[in-house]
CSV table of C-alpha atoms in Angstrom, one decimal:
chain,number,residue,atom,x,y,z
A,1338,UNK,CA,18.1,22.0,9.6
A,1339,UNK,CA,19.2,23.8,6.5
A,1340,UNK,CA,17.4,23.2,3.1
A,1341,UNK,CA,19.3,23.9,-0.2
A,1342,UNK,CA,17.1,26.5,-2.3
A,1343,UNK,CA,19.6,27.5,-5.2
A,1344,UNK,CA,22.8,26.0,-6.4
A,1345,UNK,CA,24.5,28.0,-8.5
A,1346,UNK,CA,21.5,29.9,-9.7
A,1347,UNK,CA,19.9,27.4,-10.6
A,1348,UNK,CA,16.2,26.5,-8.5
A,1349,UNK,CA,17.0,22.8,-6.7
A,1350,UNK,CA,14.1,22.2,-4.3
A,1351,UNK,CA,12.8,19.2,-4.7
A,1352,UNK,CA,15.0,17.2,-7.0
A,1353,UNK,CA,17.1,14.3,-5.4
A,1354,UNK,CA,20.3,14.6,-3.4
A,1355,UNK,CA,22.2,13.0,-6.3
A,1356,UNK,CA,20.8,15.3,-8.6
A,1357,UNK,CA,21.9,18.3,-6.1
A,1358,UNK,CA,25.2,16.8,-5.9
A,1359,UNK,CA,25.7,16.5,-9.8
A,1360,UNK,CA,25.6,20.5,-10.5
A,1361,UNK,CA,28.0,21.2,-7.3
A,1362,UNK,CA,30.2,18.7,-9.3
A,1363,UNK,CA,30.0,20.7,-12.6
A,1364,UNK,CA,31.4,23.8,-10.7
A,1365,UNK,CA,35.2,23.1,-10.5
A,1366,UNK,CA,36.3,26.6,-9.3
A,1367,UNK,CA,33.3,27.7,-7.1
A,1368,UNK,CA,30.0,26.6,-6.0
A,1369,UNK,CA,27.0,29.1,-4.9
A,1370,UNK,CA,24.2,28.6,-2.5
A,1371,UNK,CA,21.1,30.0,-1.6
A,1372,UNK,CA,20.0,27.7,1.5
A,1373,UNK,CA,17.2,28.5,3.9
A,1374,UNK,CA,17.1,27.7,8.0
A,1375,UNK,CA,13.9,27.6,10.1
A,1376,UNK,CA,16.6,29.8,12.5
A,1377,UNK,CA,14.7,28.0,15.6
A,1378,UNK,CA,14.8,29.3,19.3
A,1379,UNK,CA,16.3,26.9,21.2
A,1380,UNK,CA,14.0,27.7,24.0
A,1381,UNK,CA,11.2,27.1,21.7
A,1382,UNK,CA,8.6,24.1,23.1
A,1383,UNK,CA,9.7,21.0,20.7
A,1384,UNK,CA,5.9,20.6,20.5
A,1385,UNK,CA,5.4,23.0,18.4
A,1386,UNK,CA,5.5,23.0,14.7
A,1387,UNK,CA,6.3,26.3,13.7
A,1388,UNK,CA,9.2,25.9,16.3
A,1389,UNK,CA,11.5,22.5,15.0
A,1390,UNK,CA,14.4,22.4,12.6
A,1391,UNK,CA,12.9,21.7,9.3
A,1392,UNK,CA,13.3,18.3,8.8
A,1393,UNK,CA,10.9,17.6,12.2
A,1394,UNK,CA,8.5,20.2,11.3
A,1395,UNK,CA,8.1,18.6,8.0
A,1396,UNK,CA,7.8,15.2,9.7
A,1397,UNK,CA,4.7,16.6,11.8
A,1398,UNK,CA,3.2,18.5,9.3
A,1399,UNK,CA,3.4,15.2,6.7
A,1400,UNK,CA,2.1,12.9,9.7
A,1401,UNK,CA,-1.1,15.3,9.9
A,1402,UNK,CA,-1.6,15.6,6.2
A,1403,UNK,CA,-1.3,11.5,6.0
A,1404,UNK,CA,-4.5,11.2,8.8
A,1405,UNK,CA,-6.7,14.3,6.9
A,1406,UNK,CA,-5.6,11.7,3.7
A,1407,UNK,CA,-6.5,8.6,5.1
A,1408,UNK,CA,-10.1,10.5,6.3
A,1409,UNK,CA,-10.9,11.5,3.0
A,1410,UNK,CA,-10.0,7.6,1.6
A,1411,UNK,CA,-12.6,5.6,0.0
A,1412,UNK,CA,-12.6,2.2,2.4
A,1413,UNK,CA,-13.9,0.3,-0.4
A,1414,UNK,CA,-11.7,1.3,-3.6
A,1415,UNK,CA,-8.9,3.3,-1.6
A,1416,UNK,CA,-8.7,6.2,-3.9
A,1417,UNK,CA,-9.6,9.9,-2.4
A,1418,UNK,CA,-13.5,10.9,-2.2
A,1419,UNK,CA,-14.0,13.0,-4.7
A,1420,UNK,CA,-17.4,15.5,-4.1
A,1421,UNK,CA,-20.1,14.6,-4.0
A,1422,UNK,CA,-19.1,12.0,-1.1
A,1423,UNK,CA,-21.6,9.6,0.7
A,1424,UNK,CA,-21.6,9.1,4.5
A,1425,UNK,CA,-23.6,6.4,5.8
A,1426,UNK,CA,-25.3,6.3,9.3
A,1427,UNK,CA,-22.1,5.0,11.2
A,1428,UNK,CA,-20.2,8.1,10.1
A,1429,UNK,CA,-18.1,6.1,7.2
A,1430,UNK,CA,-17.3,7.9,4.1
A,1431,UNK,CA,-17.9,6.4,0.8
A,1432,UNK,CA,-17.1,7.6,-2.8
A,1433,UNK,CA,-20.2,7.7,-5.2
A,1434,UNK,CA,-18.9,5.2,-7.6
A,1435,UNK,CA,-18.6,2.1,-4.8
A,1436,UNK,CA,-22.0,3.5,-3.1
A,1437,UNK,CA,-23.8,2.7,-7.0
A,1438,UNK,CA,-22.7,-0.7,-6.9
């Protein structure tokens, strides 16, 4: 549930584990964190997102923003609608470049 923010000063979040790892290797005497933890109740209901251990939370919260993604995906071309979009009587979303051809 903890997520490395700093490592020796230095802003980490989102680079790669192996990049994390090669500046807590260039300390030899001492390494300094900053590292952040959702601190969740563990009477909390796992349902909720707010509630989880990070990783989990994350996991939800990507799962939703993958189905509001896949919504707002052309069918035809596959790439996001951009505005202005096009909705046809059955309720399918099309971008305007496929709908002019």
């Amino acid at each position: 549930g903890d997520c490395v923010l700093e490592v020796n000063g230095e802003d980490v979040l989102g680079l790669r584990v192996s990049d994390i790892a090669a500046r807590v290797r260039a300390r030899e005497l001492a390494v300094t964190l900053l590292l952040w933890n959702s601190g969740a109740d563990p009477t909390c209901d796992p349902e909720s997102l707010c509630c989880g251990p990070m990783p989990t939370s994350l996991q939800r919260l990507s799962s939703c923003m993958n189905g509001i993604l896949a919504t707002l995906e052309c069918p035809v071309c596959l790439d996001t609608i951009p505005p202005p979009a096009h909705q046809c009587g059955n309720g399918h979303l099309i971008c305007v470049r496929c709908r002019d051809r």
